[in-house]
mmCIF file of C-alpha atoms in Angstrom:
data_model
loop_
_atom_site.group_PDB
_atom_site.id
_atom_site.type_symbol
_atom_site.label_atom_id
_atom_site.label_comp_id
_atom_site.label_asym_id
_atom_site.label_seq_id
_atom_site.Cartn_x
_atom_site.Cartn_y
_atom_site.Cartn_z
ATOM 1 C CA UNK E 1 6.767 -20.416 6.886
ATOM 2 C CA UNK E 2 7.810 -18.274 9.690
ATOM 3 C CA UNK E 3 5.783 -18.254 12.649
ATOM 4 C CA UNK E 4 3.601 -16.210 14.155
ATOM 5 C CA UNK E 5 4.675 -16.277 17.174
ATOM 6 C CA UNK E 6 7.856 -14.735 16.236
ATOM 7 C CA UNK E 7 6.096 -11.469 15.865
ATOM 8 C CA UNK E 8 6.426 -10.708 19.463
ATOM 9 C CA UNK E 9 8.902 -9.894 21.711
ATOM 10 C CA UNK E 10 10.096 -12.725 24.117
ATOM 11 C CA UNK E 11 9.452 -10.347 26.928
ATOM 12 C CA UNK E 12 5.775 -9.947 26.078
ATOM 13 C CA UNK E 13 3.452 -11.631 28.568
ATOM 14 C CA UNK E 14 1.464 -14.774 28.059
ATOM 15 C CA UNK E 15 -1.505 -13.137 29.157
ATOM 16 C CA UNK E 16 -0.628 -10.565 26.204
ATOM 17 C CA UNK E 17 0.358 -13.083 23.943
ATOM 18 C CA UNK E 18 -3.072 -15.303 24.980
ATOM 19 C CA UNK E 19 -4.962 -12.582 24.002
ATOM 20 C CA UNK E 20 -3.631 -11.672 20.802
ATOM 21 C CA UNK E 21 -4.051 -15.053 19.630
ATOM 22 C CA UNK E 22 -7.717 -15.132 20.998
ATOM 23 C CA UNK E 23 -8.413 -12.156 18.416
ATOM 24 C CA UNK E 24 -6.383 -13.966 15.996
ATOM 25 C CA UNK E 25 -8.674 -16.583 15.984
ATOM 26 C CA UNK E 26 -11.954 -14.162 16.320
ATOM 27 C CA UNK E 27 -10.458 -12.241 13.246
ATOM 28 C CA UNK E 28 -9.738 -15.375 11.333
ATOM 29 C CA UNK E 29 -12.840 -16.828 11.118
ATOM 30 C CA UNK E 30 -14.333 -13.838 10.369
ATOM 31 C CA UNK E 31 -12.805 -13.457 7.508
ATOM 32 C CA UNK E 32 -13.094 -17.087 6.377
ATOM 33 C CA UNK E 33 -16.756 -15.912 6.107
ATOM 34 C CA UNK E 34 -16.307 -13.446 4.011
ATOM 35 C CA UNK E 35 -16.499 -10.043 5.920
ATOM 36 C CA UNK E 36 -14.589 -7.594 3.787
ATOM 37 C CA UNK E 37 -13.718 -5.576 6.804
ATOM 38 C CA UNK E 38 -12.046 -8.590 8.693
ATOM 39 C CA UNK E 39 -10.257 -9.827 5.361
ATOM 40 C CA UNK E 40 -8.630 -6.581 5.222
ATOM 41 C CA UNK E 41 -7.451 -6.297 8.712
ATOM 42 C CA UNK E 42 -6.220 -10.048 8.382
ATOM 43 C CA UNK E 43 -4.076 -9.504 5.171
ATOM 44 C CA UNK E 44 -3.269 -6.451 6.639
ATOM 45 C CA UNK E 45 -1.401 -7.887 9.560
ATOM 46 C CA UNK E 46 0.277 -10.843 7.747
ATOM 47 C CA UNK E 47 1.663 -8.197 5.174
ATOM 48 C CA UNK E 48 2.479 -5.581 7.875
ATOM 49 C CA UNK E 49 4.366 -8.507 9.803
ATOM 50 C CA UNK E 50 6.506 -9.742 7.030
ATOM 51 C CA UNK E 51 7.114 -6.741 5.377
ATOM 52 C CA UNK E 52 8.687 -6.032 8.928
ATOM 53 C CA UNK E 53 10.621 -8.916 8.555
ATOM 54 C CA UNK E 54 11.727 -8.588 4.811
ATOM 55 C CA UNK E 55 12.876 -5.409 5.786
ATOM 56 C CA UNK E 56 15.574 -6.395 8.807
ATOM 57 C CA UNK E 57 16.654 -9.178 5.642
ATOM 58 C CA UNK E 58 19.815 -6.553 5.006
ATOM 59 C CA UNK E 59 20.541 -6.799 8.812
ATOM 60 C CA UNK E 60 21.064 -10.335 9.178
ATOM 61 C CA UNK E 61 24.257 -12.746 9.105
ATOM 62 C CA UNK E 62 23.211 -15.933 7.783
ATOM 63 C CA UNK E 63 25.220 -19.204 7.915
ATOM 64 C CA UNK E 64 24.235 -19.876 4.014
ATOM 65 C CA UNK E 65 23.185 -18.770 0.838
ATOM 66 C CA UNK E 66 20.842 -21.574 1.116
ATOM 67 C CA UNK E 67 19.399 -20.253 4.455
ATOM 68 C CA UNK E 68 19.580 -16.809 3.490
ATOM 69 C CA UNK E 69 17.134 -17.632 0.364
ATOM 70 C CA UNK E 70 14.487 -19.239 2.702
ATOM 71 C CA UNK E 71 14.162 -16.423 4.964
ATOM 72 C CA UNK E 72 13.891 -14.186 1.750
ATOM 73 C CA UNK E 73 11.176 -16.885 0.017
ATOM 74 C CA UNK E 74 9.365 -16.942 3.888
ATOM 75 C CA UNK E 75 8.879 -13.156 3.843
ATOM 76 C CA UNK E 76 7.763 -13.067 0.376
ATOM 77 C CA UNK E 77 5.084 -15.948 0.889
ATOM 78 C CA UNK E 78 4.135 -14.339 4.179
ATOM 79 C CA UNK E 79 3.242 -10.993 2.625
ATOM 80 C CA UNK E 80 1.989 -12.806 -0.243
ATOM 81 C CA UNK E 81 -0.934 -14.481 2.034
ATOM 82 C CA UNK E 82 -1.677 -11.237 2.942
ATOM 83 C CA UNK E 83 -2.308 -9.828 -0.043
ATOM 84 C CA UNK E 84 -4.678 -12.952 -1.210
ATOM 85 C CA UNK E 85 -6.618 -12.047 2.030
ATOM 86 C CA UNK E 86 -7.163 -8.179 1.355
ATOM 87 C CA UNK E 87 -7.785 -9.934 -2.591
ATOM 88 C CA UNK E 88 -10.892 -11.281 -1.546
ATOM 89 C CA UNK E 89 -12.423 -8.582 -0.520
ATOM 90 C CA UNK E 90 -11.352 -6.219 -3.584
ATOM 91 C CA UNK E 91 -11.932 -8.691 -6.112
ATOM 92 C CA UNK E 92 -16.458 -8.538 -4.144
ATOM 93 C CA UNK E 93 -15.861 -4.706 -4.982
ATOM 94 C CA UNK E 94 -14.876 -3.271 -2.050
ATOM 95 C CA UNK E 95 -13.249 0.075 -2.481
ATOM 96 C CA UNK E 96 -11.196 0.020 1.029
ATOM 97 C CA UNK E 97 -10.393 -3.366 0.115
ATOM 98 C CA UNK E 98 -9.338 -1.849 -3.333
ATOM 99 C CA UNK E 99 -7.272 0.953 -2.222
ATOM 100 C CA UNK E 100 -5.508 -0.789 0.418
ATOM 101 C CA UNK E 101 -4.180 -3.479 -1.996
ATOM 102 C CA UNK E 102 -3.176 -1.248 -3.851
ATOM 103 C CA UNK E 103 -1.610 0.770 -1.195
ATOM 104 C CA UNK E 104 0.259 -3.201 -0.137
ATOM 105 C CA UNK E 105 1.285 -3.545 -3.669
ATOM 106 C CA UNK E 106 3.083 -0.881 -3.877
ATOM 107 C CA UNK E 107 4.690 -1.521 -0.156
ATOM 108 C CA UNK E 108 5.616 -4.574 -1.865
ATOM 109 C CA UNK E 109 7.221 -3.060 -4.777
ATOM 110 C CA UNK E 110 10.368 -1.908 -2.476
ATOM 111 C CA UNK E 111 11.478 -5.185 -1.118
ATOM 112 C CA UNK E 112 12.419 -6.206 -4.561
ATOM 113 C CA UNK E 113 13.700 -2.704 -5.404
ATOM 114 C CA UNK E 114 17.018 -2.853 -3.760
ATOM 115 C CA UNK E 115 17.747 -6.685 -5.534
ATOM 116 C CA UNK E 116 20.577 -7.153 -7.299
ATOM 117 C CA UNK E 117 19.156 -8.946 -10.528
ATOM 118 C CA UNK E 118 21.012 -10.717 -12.777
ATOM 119 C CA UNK E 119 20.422 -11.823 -16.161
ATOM 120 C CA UNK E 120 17.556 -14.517 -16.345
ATOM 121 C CA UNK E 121 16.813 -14.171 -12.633
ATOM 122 C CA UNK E 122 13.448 -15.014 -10.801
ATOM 123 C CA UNK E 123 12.483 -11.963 -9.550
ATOM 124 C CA UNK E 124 13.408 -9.546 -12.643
ATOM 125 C CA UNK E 125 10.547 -7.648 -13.386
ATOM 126 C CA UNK E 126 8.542 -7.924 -10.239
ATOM 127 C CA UNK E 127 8.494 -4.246 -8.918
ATOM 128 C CA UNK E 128 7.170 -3.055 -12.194
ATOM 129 C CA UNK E 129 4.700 -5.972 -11.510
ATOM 130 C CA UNK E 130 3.893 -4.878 -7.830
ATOM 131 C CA UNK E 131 3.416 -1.259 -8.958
ATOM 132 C CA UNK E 132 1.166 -1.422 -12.121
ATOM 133 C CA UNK E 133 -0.904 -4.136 -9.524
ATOM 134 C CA UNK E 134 -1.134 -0.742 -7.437
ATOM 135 C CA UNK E 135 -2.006 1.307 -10.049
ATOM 136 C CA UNK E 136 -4.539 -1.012 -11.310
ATOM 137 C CA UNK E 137 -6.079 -1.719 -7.569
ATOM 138 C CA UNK E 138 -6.078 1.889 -6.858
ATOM 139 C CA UNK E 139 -8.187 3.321 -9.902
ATOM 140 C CA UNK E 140 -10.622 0.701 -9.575
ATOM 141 C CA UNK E 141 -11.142 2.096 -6.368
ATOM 142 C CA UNK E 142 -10.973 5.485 -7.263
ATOM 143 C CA UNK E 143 -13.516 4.772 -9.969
ATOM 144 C CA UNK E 144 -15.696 3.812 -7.195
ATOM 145 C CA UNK E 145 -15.234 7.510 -5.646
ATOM 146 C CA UNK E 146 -12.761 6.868 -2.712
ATOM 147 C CA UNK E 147 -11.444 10.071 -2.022
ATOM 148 C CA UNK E 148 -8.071 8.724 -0.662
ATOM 149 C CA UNK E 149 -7.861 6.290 -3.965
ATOM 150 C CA UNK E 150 -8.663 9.070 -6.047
ATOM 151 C CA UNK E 151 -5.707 11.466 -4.158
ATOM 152 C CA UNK E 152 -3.330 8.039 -4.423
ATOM 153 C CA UNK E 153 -3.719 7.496 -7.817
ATOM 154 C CA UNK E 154 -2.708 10.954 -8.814
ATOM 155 C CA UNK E 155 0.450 10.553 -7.984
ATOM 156 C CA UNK E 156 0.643 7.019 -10.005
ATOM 157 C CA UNK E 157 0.970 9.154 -12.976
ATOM 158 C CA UNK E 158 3.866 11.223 -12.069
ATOM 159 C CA UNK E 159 5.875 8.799 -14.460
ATOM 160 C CA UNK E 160 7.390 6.490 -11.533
ATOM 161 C CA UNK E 161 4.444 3.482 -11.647
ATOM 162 C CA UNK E 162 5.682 2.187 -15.121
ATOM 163 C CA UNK E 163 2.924 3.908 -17.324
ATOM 164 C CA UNK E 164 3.435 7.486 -19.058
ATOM 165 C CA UNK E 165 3.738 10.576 -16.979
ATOM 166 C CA UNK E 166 0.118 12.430 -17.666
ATOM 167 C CA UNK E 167 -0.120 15.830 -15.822
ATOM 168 C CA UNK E 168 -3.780 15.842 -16.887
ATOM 169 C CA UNK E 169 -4.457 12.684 -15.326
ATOM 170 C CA UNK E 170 -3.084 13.835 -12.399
ATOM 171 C CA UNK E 171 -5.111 16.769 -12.422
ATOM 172 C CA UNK E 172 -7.974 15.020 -13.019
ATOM 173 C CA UNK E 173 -8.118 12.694 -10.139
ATOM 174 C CA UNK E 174 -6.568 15.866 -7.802
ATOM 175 C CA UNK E 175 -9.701 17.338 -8.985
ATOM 176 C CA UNK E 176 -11.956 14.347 -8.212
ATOM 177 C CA UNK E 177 -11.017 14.101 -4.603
ATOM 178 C CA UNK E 178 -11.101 17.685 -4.224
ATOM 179 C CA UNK E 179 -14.276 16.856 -4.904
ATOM 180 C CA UNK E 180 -14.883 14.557 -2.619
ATOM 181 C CA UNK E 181 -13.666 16.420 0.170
ATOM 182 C CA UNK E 182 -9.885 15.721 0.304
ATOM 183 C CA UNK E 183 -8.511 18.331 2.361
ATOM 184 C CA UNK E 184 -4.754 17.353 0.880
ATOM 185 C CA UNK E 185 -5.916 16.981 -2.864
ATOM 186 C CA UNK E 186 -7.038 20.893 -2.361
ATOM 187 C CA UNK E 187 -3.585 21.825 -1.042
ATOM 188 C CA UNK E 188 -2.055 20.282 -3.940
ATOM 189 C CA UNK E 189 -4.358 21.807 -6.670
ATOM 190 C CA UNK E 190 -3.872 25.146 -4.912
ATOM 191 C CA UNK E 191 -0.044 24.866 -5.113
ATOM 192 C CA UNK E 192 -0.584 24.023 -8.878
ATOM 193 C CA UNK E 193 -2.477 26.797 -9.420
ATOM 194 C CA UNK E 194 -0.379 29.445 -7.515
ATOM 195 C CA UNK E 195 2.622 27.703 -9.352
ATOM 196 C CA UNK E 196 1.196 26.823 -12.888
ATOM 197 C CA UNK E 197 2.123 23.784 -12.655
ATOM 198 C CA UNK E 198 0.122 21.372 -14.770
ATOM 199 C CA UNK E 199 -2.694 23.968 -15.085
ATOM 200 C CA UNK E 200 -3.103 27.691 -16.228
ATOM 201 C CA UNK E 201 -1.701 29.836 -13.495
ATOM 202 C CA UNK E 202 -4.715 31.429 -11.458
ATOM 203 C CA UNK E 203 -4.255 33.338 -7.972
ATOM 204 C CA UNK E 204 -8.521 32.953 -7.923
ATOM 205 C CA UNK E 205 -8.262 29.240 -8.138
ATOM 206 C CA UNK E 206 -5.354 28.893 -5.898
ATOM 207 C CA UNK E 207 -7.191 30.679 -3.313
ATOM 208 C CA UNK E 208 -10.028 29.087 -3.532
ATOM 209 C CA UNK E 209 -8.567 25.658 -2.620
ATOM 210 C CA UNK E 210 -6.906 26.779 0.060
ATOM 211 C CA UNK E 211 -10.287 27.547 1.276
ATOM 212 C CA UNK E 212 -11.811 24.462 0.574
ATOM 213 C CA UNK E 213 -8.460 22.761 2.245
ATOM 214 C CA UNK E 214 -9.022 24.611 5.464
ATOM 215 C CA UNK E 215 -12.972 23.919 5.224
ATOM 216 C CA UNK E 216 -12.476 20.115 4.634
ATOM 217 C CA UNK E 217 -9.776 20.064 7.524
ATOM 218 C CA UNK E 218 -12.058 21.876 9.965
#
């Protein structure tokens, strides 16, 4: 796998680079014994870095096919380990842990969105995978009354996550974090309302979440 190290520029100092590792370390063990909060931030930085590099993939020149595959399977293991990190703290019932695997999983879904498949190959069918494993992360944090998870999810049933379009699902959970105090949730339930869109057309209800939008952004 592709080092850590690599995350940094070359012109970073050692005393920089020292440092980072130190928290590395601090962070690491942390999570090893099990504090949600320091899985999270762990997965999260192995994902964010090899996401990073997945994503300059299209930018290289590689010697070989062979070479280029290894740099592909290296990103994709990377980001992997990252995920299995934020994992263990979902799979105790945390709902940041939730909703931020869910949030990776669907990151994830894009590297393998721009693939050109061919019949039979390995990675056929593994966006669909990566976004019904955000769907699935998301609502069980959601259920759990995350505001941001319940806003999230909304959108996971606009028809693009591989399950059925469902306007009143969407409403439902636009509802539920309006509920909770999601100042962006309200703007988009008051657009629906001025717009009838997905709900009875009311001016009263319209204004009434811009209110509570303004009140929850205050």
């Amino acid at each position: 796998m592709l080092g850590d190290v690599e995350a940094f520029n070359m012109n970073i100092t050692a005393d920089y680079l020292d440092e980072y590792q130190s928290y590395s370390r601090d962070l690491y063990i942390a999570a090893k014994r099990g504090h949600a909060k320091a899985q999270i931030a762990l997965g999260e930085r192995y994902f964010g870095y090899y996401r990073k590099l997945s994503s300059d993939f299209w930018d290289i020149e590689f010697e070989d096919e062979a070479k280029e595959d290894a740099y592909f399977e290296d990103c994709l293991a990377g980001m992997r380990k990252g995920l299995a990190w934020v994992t263990k703290g979902a799979e105790k019932g945390n709902a940041e842990a939730q909703r931020i695997l869910g949030n990776l999983y669907y990151r994830m879904s894009y590297v393998f969105e721009d693939i050109a498949l061919e019949p039979g190959d390995e990675y056929d069918g593994q966006r669909e995978k990566c976004l019904l494993q955000s769907h699935e992360w998301t609502k069980k944090a959601a259920l759990q009354g995350d505001s941001e998870a319940q806003y999230e999810l909304s959108f996971s049933y606009d028809g693009h996550f591989c399950i059925p379009r469902d306007e009143k699902m969407q409403v439902k959970w636009l509802m539920a974090a309006a509920d909770n105090g999601h100042a962006k949730a309200c703007e988009e339930l008051a657009c629906r309302y001025r717009e009838g869109d997905g709900v009875k057309k009311s001016r009263m209800l319209a204004n009434m979440y811009y209110r509570k939008a303004e009140k929850y952004k205050s």
